[in-house]
CSV table of C-alpha atoms and ligand atoms in Angstrom, one decimal:
chain,number,residue,atom,x,y,z
K,1,MET,CA,75.0,55.4,18.2
K,2,ILE,CA,75.0,59.1,16.3
K,3,SER,CA,78.3,59.3,13.6
K,4,VAL,CA,80.5,62.4,14.0
K,5,GLU,CA,79.4,62.4,9.9
K,6,THR,CA,76.1,63.4,11.0
K,7,PHE,CA,77.0,66.4,12.8
K,8,VAL,CA,78.7,67.7,10.5
K,9,ASN,CA,76.3,67.2,7.8
K,10,ARG,CA,73.6,68.3,9.6
K,11,ARG,CA,76.2,71.4,10.3
K,12,LYS,CA,75.9,71.8,7.4
K,13,HIS,CA,72.3,71.3,5.5
K,14,LEU,CA,72.2,74.1,8.2
K,15,LEU,CA,74.2,76.1,6.6
K,16,SER,CA,73.3,75.5,3.4
K,17,ARG,CA,69.3,76.1,4.3
K,18,ILE,CA,70.5,80.4,6.4
K,19,LYS,CA,73.0,81.2,3.3
K,20,GLN,CA,74.2,84.2,5.2
K,21,GLY,CA,74.7,84.8,8.0
K,22,VAL,CA,75.4,83.6,11.6
K,23,ALA,CA,74.0,80.9,13.5
K,24,ILE,CA,74.4,80.9,17.6
K,25,ILE,CA,73.0,78.1,19.2
K,26,ALA,CA,74.3,77.4,22.6
K,27,THR,CA,73.6,74.6,24.7
K,28,SER,CA,71.7,75.3,28.7
K,29,PRO,CA,73.3,76.5,31.5
K,30,GLU,CA,73.4,73.8,35.0
K,31,ARG,CA,71.0,74.1,37.3
K,32,TYR,CA,70.9,74.3,40.6
K,33,ARG,CA,69.0,72.6,42.9
K,34,ASN,CA,70.2,73.6,46.5
K,35,ARG,CA,73.0,76.1,47.0
K,36,ASP,CA,75.9,73.4,45.3
K,37,THR,CA,73.9,70.7,44.6
K,38,GLN,CA,72.9,70.4,40.8
K,39,TYR,CA,70.2,68.8,38.7
K,40,PRO,CA,71.5,66.0,36.9
K,41,TYR,CA,73.3,67.9,33.6
K,42,ARG,CA,70.2,67.9,29.9
K,43,PHE,CA,71.9,69.6,27.3
K,44,ASP,CA,69.7,71.5,25.1
K,45,SER,CA,68.2,69.7,21.8
K,46,TYR,CA,68.5,72.2,19.5
K,47,PHE,CA,72.0,72.0,20.4
K,48,TYR,CA,72.8,68.8,21.3
K,49,TYR,CA,71.5,67.8,17.0
K,50,LEU,CA,73.8,69.7,15.3
K,51,THR,CA,76.9,68.8,18.2
K,52,GLY,CA,76.2,65.3,19.7
K,53,PHE,CA,78.4,67.2,22.5
K,54,ARG,CA,77.3,67.2,25.9
K,55,GLU,CA,79.0,69.5,28.3
K,56,PRO,CA,78.6,72.3,29.5
K,57,GLU,CA,78.9,76.1,29.8
K,58,ALA,CA,79.2,75.7,25.4
K,59,VAL,CA,78.5,77.6,22.4
K,60,LEU,CA,77.8,76.5,18.4
K,61,MET,CA,78.5,79.6,15.8
K,62,LEU,CA,78.3,79.2,12.6
K,63,VAL,CA,78.9,81.4,10.1
K,64,ALA,CA,77.2,81.2,6.6
K,65,ALA,CA,79.4,83.0,3.3
K,66,GLY,CA,76.9,82.5,0.2
K,67,ASP,CA,78.8,80.2,-1.5
K,68,GLY,CA,79.4,77.6,1.2
K,69,THR,CA,83.3,77.6,0.8
K,70,ALA,CA,84.2,80.2,3.6
K,71,SER,CA,81.9,78.3,5.4
K,72,GLN,CA,82.8,77.9,9.7
K,73,GLN,CA,82.2,75.0,11.5
K,74,ILE,CA,83.1,77.0,15.9
K,75,LEU,CA,83.1,75.1,18.8
K,76,PHE,CA,82.7,77.4,21.9
K,77,CYS,CA,83.4,74.9,25.3
K,78,ARG,CA,84.3,74.9,28.4
K,79,ASP,CA,89.2,74.2,29.0
K,80,LYS,CA,91.0,71.3,30.0
K,81,ASP,CA,90.9,72.4,33.6
K,82,ALA,CA,92.8,69.3,35.9
K,83,GLU,CA,91.5,71.0,39.2
K,84,ARG,CA,88.2,71.0,38.2
K,85,GLU,CA,88.5,67.4,37.1
K,86,ILE,CA,89.5,65.8,40.2
K,87,TRP,CA,85.8,67.4,41.5
K,88,ASP,CA,83.4,66.7,38.3
K,89,GLY,CA,85.0,64.7,35.3
K,90,PHE,CA,86.2,64.8,32.5
K,91,ARG,CA,86.3,67.4,29.7
K,92,TYR,CA,88.0,68.0,26.0
K,93,GLY,CA,88.8,71.3,26.4
K,94,SER,CA,89.0,73.3,23.0
K,95,GLU,CA,91.3,70.9,20.4
K,96,ALA,CA,90.6,67.6,22.0
K,97,ALA,CA,86.8,68.3,21.3
K,98,ARG,CA,87.3,70.6,18.2
K,99,GLU,CA,89.7,67.0,16.1
K,100,THR,CA,86.7,64.9,17.6
K,101,PHE,CA,83.7,66.1,17.0
K,102,GLY,CA,84.7,68.0,14.2
K,103,PHE,CA,85.1,71.4,14.3
K,104,ASP,CA,86.8,73.8,12.1
K,105,ALA,CA,87.7,75.8,14.7
K,106,ALA,CA,86.7,75.2,18.9
K,107,TYR,CA,87.7,77.4,21.3
K,108,SER,CA,87.8,78.7,24.9
K,109,ILE,CA,84.3,79.8,26.0
K,110,THR,CA,86.4,82.6,28.6
K,111,ARG,CA,87.3,84.1,24.8
K,112,LEU,CA,83.1,84.3,23.3
K,113,ASP,CA,82.2,88.1,23.6
K,114,GLU,CA,85.1,88.9,22.0
K,115,LEU,CA,85.3,86.4,18.9
K,116,ALA,CA,81.4,87.6,18.3
K,117,GLY,CA,82.0,89.8,17.9
K,118,GLU,CA,84.7,89.5,14.9
K,119,LEU,CA,81.8,86.2,14.2
K,120,LEU,CA,79.0,89.1,13.7
K,121,ALA,CA,81.5,91.9,12.2
K,122,ASN,CA,80.2,93.0,8.0
K,123,GLN,CA,77.5,89.9,8.5
K,124,PRO,CA,73.8,90.9,7.7
K,125,VAL,CA,72.2,88.1,9.7
K,126,VAL,CA,71.7,87.1,13.5
K,127,PHE,CA,70.0,83.5,13.2
K,128,HIS,CA,69.7,82.8,16.9
K,129,ALA,CA,66.8,81.5,19.4
K,130,PHE,CA,65.0,84.7,20.3
K,131,GLY,CA,63.3,84.6,23.3
K,132,HIS,CA,64.3,80.9,24.4
K,133,ASP,CA,66.7,82.5,27.6
K,134,ALA,CA,66.4,86.4,28.1
K,135,ALA,CA,70.1,86.3,29.6
K,136,TRP,CA,71.0,85.4,25.6
K,137,ASP,CA,69.0,87.3,23.9
K,138,GLN,CA,70.8,89.9,25.7
K,139,ARG,CA,74.4,88.9,25.7
K,140,VAL,CA,73.6,88.5,21.7
K,141,VAL,CA,71.9,92.0,21.3
K,142,GLY,CA,75.1,92.9,23.7
K,143,TRP,CA,77.3,91.9,20.9
K,144,ILE,CA,75.6,92.6,18.0
K,145,ASN,CA,75.5,96.6,19.5
K,146,ARG,CA,79.0,96.4,19.7
K,147,VAL,CA,79.5,95.7,16.4
K,148,ARG,CA,77.3,98.3,15.3
K,149,GLU,CA,80.1,101.0,17.5
K,150,GLN,CA,82.6,99.9,15.5
K,151,VAL,CA,80.6,101.5,12.5
K,152,ARG,CA,82.6,104.5,11.8
K,153,LYS,CA,85.6,102.0,10.9
K,154,GLY,CA,83.3,100.7,8.3
K,155,VAL,CA,82.3,97.9,10.0
K,156,SER,CA,78.8,96.4,9.0
K,157,ALA,CA,76.3,94.5,11.8
K,158,PRO,CA,73.6,92.7,11.5
K,159,ALA,CA,70.2,94.2,10.0
K,160,GLU,CA,68.2,91.4,11.3
K,161,ILE,CA,68.0,88.1,14.1
K,162,ARG,CA,66.4,85.6,12.5
K,163,ASP,CA,64.9,82.7,15.1
K,164,ILE,CA,67.1,80.1,14.2
K,165,ARG,CA,64.4,77.3,15.9
K,166,HIS,CA,62.5,77.7,12.6
K,167,VAL,CA,64.6,76.1,10.7
K,168,LEU,CA,66.0,73.2,12.5
K,169,ASP,CA,62.4,72.4,13.8
K,170,GLU,CA,62.3,71.9,10.3
K,171,MET,CA,65.1,69.5,10.5
K,172,ARG,CA,64.6,67.2,13.3
K,173,LEU,CA,61.0,66.9,12.8
K,174,VAL,CA,62.0,64.0,10.0
K,175,LYS,CA,64.6,61.3,11.5
K,176,ASP,CA,67.5,59.5,9.9
K,177,ASP,CA,67.7,56.5,9.8
K,178,ALA,CA,70.1,56.5,12.6
K,179,GLU,CA,68.1,58.3,14.6
K,180,LEU,CA,65.2,56.2,13.9
K,181,ALA,CA,67.4,53.2,15.0
K,182,VAL,CA,68.4,55.5,19.1
K,183,MET,CA,64.6,56.0,19.0
K,184,ARG,CA,63.9,51.5,18.4
K,185,GLU,CA,66.3,51.1,21.0
K,186,ALA,CA,63.8,53.5,24.0
K,187,GLY,CA,60.5,52.7,22.8
K,188,ARG,CA,62.4,48.8,23.0
K,189,ILE,CA,64.0,49.6,26.7
K,190,SER,CA,61.0,51.0,27.9
K,191,ALA,CA,58.6,48.6,26.4
K,192,GLU,CA,60.6,45.8,28.8
K,193,ALA,CA,60.2,48.1,32.0
K,194,HIS,CA,56.8,48.7,31.2
K,195,LYS,CA,56.4,44.4,31.3
K,196,ARG,CA,58.7,44.4,34.5
K,197,ALA,CA,56.3,46.7,35.7
K,198,MET,CA,53.2,45.0,35.2
K,199,ARG,CA,54.4,41.6,36.7
K,200,ALA,CA,55.7,43.7,40.1
K,201,THR,CA,52.0,45.0,40.7
K,202,ARG,CA,50.2,43.4,43.0
K,203,PRO,CA,46.9,44.9,45.7
K,204,GLY,CA,49.2,46.7,48.9
K,205,ARG,CA,51.8,47.5,47.2
K,206,HIS,CA,52.7,51.1,46.0
K,207,GLU,CA,53.0,53.6,43.1
K,208,TYR,CA,56.2,54.0,44.0
K,209,GLU,CA,57.2,50.9,44.3
K,210,ILE,CA,56.5,50.0,40.8
K,211,GLU,CA,58.1,53.5,39.7
K,212,ALA,CA,61.0,51.9,41.2
K,213,GLU,CA,60.9,49.0,39.1
K,214,LEU,CA,60.6,51.1,35.8
K,215,LEU,CA,63.7,53.3,36.6
K,216,TYR,CA,65.5,50.4,37.2
K,217,GLU,CA,64.6,49.0,34.0
K,218,PHE,CA,65.3,52.1,32.0
K,219,ARG,CA,69.1,52.7,33.9
K,220,ARG,CA,70.0,48.3,34.1
K,221,GLN,CA,69.9,48.5,29.9
K,222,GLY,CA,71.2,52.1,30.3
K,223,ALA,CA,69.0,54.0,29.2
K,224,GLU,CA,70.5,58.1,30.4
K,225,SER,CA,67.5,58.9,32.7
K,226,PRO,CA,63.2,59.1,32.1
K,227,ALA,CA,62.8,61.2,29.5
K,228,TYR,CA,59.7,62.6,31.6
K,229,THR,CA,58.5,62.1,35.2
K,230,SER,CA,56.8,59.2,34.7
K,231,ILE,CA,53.4,58.5,35.9
K,232,VAL,CA,52.4,55.7,37.9
K,233,ALA,CA,48.3,55.6,38.8
K,234,GLY,CA,46.1,53.6,40.4
K,235,GLY,CA,42.0,53.9,40.6
K,236,ALA,CA,41.2,57.6,40.6
K,237,ASN,CA,44.2,58.6,40.1
K,238,ALA,CA,44.5,58.2,36.6
K,239,CYS,CA,41.9,60.9,35.4
K,240,VAL,CA,44.2,63.1,36.9
K,241,LEU,CA,45.9,63.7,33.7
K,242,HIS,CA,49.4,65.2,34.7
K,243,TYR,CA,49.4,62.9,37.9
K,244,ILE,CA,53.4,62.1,39.5
K,245,GLN,CA,52.9,62.3,43.3
K,246,ASN,CA,52.9,57.9,42.9
K,247,ASP,CA,52.4,57.9,45.9
K,248,THR,CA,49.1,55.6,47.0
K,249,ARG,CA,49.1,51.6,48.0
K,250,LEU,CA,47.3,50.1,44.5
K,251,LYS,CA,44.0,48.3,45.4
K,252,ASP,CA,42.5,45.4,44.0
K,253,GLY,CA,39.9,46.3,41.7
K,254,ASP,CA,41.6,49.3,40.3
K,255,LEU,CA,43.4,49.7,36.8
K,256,LEU,CA,46.9,51.1,37.1
K,257,LEU,CA,47.9,53.3,35.0
K,258,ILE,CA,51.3,53.7,33.4
K,259,ASP,CA,53.3,57.0,31.9
K,260,ALA,CA,57.0,56.0,31.7
K,261,ALA,CA,59.5,55.6,29.3
K,262,CYS,CA,62.9,56.7,29.1
K,263,GLU,CA,65.1,58.9,27.0
K,264,LEU,CA,68.8,57.0,25.5
K,265,HIS,CA,71.0,59.1,23.5
K,266,GLY,CA,68.6,61.6,24.0
K,267,TYR,CA,66.3,60.3,22.6
K,268,ALA,CA,63.3,59.6,24.2
K,269,ALA,CA,60.5,57.1,24.1
K,270,ASP,CA,56.5,57.8,25.5
K,271,ILE,CA,55.0,54.8,26.0
K,272,THR,CA,51.2,54.4,28.8
K,273,ARG,CA,50.4,51.0,29.5
K,274,THR,CA,46.8,50.4,31.7
K,275,PHE,CA,46.5,47.1,33.0
K,276,PRO,CA,44.4,45.9,36.7
K,277,VAL,CA,46.1,46.0,39.8
K,278,ASN,CA,45.1,42.5,40.4
K,279,GLY,CA,45.9,41.1,37.4
K,280,LYS,CA,41.7,40.4,35.8
K,281,PHE,CA,39.8,42.8,33.6
K,282,SER,CA,36.5,43.9,34.7
K,283,GLY,CA,33.8,43.7,33.1
K,284,ALA,CA,32.9,47.8,33.1
K,285,GLN,CA,36.8,47.9,32.9
K,286,ARG,CA,37.3,45.8,29.7
K,287,GLU,CA,33.9,47.2,28.2
K,288,ILE,CA,35.9,51.1,28.2
K,289,TYR,CA,39.9,49.4,27.6
K,290,GLN,CA,38.3,47.8,24.5
K,291,LEU,CA,36.6,50.7,23.3
K,292,VAL,CA,40.2,53.0,24.1
K,293,LEU,CA,42.1,50.0,22.0
K,294,ALA,CA,39.7,50.1,19.4
K,295,ALA,CA,39.9,54.3,19.0
K,296,GLN,CA,44.2,53.4,18.6
K,297,THR,CA,44.0,51.0,17.2
K,298,ALA,CA,42.5,53.0,14.5
K,299,ALA,CA,44.1,55.6,15.1
K,300,ILE,CA,47.6,54.1,14.1
K,301,ASN,CA,46.0,52.5,10.9
K,302,ALA,CA,45.4,56.0,10.1
K,303,VAL,CA,49.4,56.8,9.9
K,304,ARG,CA,50.9,56.5,6.7
K,305,PRO,CA,52.0,59.2,3.9
K,306,GLY,CA,49.2,61.1,2.2
K,307,ASN,CA,47.4,61.6,5.8
K,308,ASN,CA,47.9,64.8,7.8
K,309,TRP,CA,48.9,65.0,11.1
K,310,ASP,CA,44.8,65.4,12.5
K,311,SER,CA,44.2,61.9,10.5
K,312,PRO,CA,44.8,59.9,13.5
K,313,HIS,CA,43.2,61.7,15.8
K,314,GLN,CA,39.9,62.0,14.2
K,315,ALA,CA,40.5,58.0,13.6
K,316,ALA,CA,40.7,58.0,17.3
K,317,LEU,CA,38.0,60.4,17.8
K,318,GLN,CA,35.1,58.6,16.0
K,319,VAL,CA,35.6,55.1,17.4
K,320,LEU,CA,35.4,57.1,21.1
K,321,VAL,CA,32.3,59.0,20.1
K,322,GLN,CA,30.7,56.3,18.7
K,323,GLY,CA,31.5,53.8,22.1
K,324,PHE,CA,30.9,57.0,24.5
K,325,ILE,CA,27.2,57.2,22.2
K,326,ASP,CA,26.8,53.4,23.1
K,327,LEU,CA,27.7,53.3,26.3
K,328,ASN,CA,25.3,55.9,27.5
K,329,LEU,CA,28.2,58.7,28.3
K,330,CYS,CA,27.3,60.4,26.0
K,331,GLN,CA,23.4,61.4,23.9
K,332,GLY,CA,23.5,62.2,20.9
K,333,SER,CA,24.7,61.5,17.5
K,334,PRO,CA,28.0,61.0,16.9
K,335,GLU,CA,28.1,64.8,15.1
K,336,ALA,CA,26.2,66.1,17.7
K,337,VAL,CA,28.6,65.2,20.5
K,338,ILE,CA,31.5,65.7,17.9
K,339,GLU,CA,30.1,69.5,17.4
K,340,THR,CA,28.6,70.5,21.0
K,341,GLU,CA,32.2,68.5,22.2
K,342,SER,CA,30.6,66.9,24.5
K,343,TYR,CA,32.7,64.1,24.5
K,344,LYS,CA,35.9,66.2,26.0
K,345,ARG,CA,34.2,65.1,29.2
K,346,PHE,CA,35.6,62.1,29.4
K,347,TYR,CA,38.4,62.7,26.7
K,348,MET,CA,39.5,66.5,26.5
K,349,HIS,CA,43.5,66.3,25.1
K,350,ARG,CA,44.1,65.4,21.9
K,351,THR,CA,45.7,62.2,20.7
K,352,GLY,CA,49.2,62.1,19.8
K,353,HIS,CA,52.4,64.6,19.8
K,354,TRP,CA,56.2,64.9,18.4
K,355,LEU,CA,58.7,62.4,19.6
K,356,GLY,CA,62.3,62.7,19.3
K,357,LEU,CA,65.2,64.7,21.5
K,358,ASP,CA,62.0,66.1,22.9
K,359,VAL,CA,59.4,64.3,24.4
K,360,HIS,CA,56.6,67.1,22.7
K,361,ASP,CA,59.5,66.9,20.0
K,362,ALA,CA,59.8,70.5,17.6
K,363,GLY,CA,58.3,70.5,14.3
K,364,GLU,CA,54.9,72.9,13.7
K,365,TYR,CA,51.3,70.8,13.0
K,366,LYS,CA,50.4,73.1,10.6
K,367,GLN,CA,51.3,74.6,7.3
K,368,ALA,CA,50.0,78.0,6.4
K,369,GLY,CA,47.0,76.9,7.5
K,370,GLN,CA,46.5,72.9,7.2
K,371,TRP,CA,46.9,69.8,9.5
K,372,ARG,CA,50.8,69.3,7.7
K,373,GLU,CA,51.1,65.7,5.6
K,374,LEU,CA,52.8,63.1,7.1
K,375,VAL,CA,55.5,62.4,5.4
K,376,PRO,CA,58.5,59.1,6.2
K,377,GLY,CA,60.5,59.5,9.1
K,378,MET,CA,57.8,61.3,10.9
K,379,VAL,CA,57.9,59.9,15.2
K,380,LEU,CA,54.6,60.6,16.4
K,381,THR,CA,52.6,59.6,19.4
K,382,VAL,CA,49.8,57.8,19.3
K,383,GLU,CA,47.7,58.3,22.4
K,384,PRO,CA,43.7,58.0,23.3
K,385,GLY,CA,42.5,58.1,26.7
K,386,CYS,CA,39.1,57.5,28.7
K,387,TYR,CA,39.2,59.4,31.7
K,388,ILE,CA,35.7,58.8,33.7
K,389,ARG,CA,35.2,60.9,37.3
K,390,PRO,CA,32.1,60.0,39.5
K,391,ALA,CA,29.2,62.0,38.6
K,392,GLU,CA,25.1,61.4,38.8
K,393,ASP,CA,24.4,61.5,35.2
K,394,VAL,CA,27.4,58.4,34.6
K,395,PRO,CA,27.1,54.3,36.0
K,396,GLU,CA,28.6,53.9,38.7
K,397,HIS,CA,30.5,50.8,37.9
K,398,PHE,CA,32.5,54.1,34.9
K,399,TRP,CA,33.4,55.3,38.3
K,400,ASN,CA,37.5,56.9,38.6
K,401,THR,CA,37.8,54.4,35.9
K,402,GLY,CA,40.8,56.5,34.0
K,403,ILE,CA,43.0,55.0,31.0
K,404,ARG,CA,45.2,55.5,28.1
K,405,ILE,CA,46.8,53.3,25.3
K,406,GLU,CA,50.4,55.4,24.1
K,407,ASP,CA,52.5,53.6,21.9
K,408,ASP,CA,55.7,56.2,19.3
K,409,VAL,CA,54.7,55.2,15.3
K,410,ALA,CA,57.5,56.1,13.1
K,411,VAL,CA,55.6,57.2,9.4
K,412,THR,CA,57.6,54.9,7.1
K,413,LEU,CA,57.1,54.4,3.6
K,414,ALA,CA,54.8,51.4,3.1
K,415,GLY,CA,52.4,53.1,6.2
K,416,CYS,CA,53.7,53.3,9.9
K,417,GLU,CA,56.2,51.3,11.9
K,418,VAL,CA,55.3,51.0,16.0
K,419,LEU,CA,58.5,51.7,18.0
K,420,THR,CA,56.6,50.5,20.9
K,421,ALA,CA,55.0,47.1,20.1
K,422,LEU,CA,55.7,45.0,22.6
K,423,ALA,CA,54.8,46.3,25.3
K,424,PRO,CA,51.8,43.9,25.9
K,425,LYS,CA,48.6,46.4,25.1
K,426,ASN,CA,45.6,43.3,24.3
K,427,VAL,CA,43.8,42.3,27.1
K,428,ALA,CA,44.4,37.8,27.1
K,429,GLU,CA,48.6,39.5,26.4
K,430,ILE,CA,48.1,41.7,29.6
K,431,GLU,CA,46.5,39.0,32.0
K,432,GLU,CA,48.2,36.9,30.4
K,433,TRP,CA,51.4,38.3,31.3
K,434,MET,CA,50.2,39.6,34.4
K,435,GLN,CA,49.2,35.6,35.9
K,436,CYS,CA,52.8,34.2,35.1
K,437,THR,CA,54.4,36.1,37.6
K,438,MET,CA,50.9,34.9,40.3
K,439,ILE,CA,51.2,31.9,39.4
K,440,SER,CA,55.2,31.7,39.9
K,441,GLU,CA,54.7,33.6,43.4
K,442,ARG,CA,52.0,31.6,44.4
Z,1,LIG,N1,54.0,62.1,28.7
Z,1,LIG,C1,54.0,62.8,28.3
Z,1,LIG,C2,53.4,62.2,26.9
Z,1,LIG,O1,52.2,62.0,27.0
Z,1,LIG,O2,52.8,63.4,26.2
Z,2,MN,MN1,52.8,61.5,24.9
Z,3,MN,MN1,53.0,59.7,27.8
């Protein structure tokens, strides 16, 4: 769990970065699925990163006053409401929220419009995630205009609007020890879910039955939810990169690709494993699998301080391209295959992304036109793959083979730490793990 002190310190750090002005960070709205039935609530990641507060209808205002002495950390949140709490459960109310979450002041969300005008008066800059939510953009501009109307009273309105995400993305990109501890745990639970899924898999079962095993393990171990919609893709379905129907019967001789992981205390894991439905890789499956695994190993070895964001991708690409040539999937020299991008027929995505509160997390990948350097505390996924659709110029035994192997990797001083290492990955490990069940069920 992340301490209140950590959240307070993040707000202090943000205040010191923006120096002068007011930052406005609203959490996500509740969303309706139909009529009065809501989607499960998920807070806004930026808001949560700075507050640890999970209730909807809440706004953080940070007033930065130059030298920091008069800076304020203010929360607006829902009032206590005995009637609503019977239906929806506990709410903090402003007083308890202020105390519990370490704010200087907290007010009822019903007073937001009234007090925002006061807080923005005579401030030079408003920091906000402009463009993220049109309703909030309009509301903030309305506040600025209201301040502007008081110009004859000698009040000045903010002259500048800046995107707060610029600063926050950089803060979120490098994880502290508490975040890494949560992500390690999210990785462990997700890996155990994959192990459970492997043991539950056999010909004749449906993809959704395996999905259920994953969801069961996430929740059984206290994770809030999946971090994204699970992909459970048997056979040819694995060649559809964003396949989420998960409703096909699993066939003997096919592979099963599972891309699924949980969200724990707001933090995402992201794991893919690919394994044989019947517990034993065929020769052709093993060839492609070993190639993708070699590419992934090379990419993980390239995750270390001093290398840049693109290093793991380039390392994976070198291995994959040589493999595609050796297997007669691509023709020409490795340089030509990379130059013409003919490899993209079989490997059309990049090798990873930042990971954190969002599965595709905050943070720029390039700075001043250069891939950014990896530094300790960054967390990224390493996920090469190979997807082979039927085609006349492709050996038939490779048709409909879709393989991806994905782990979550934290950059450390010495190199990297794989947060999801518990999920079996080598051919022998997978076959052995799956065989245990098959034997025990005989
Ligand atoms: N599960 C989403 C991704 O791998 O990027
Ligand atoms: Mn991923
Ligand atoms: Mn994934």
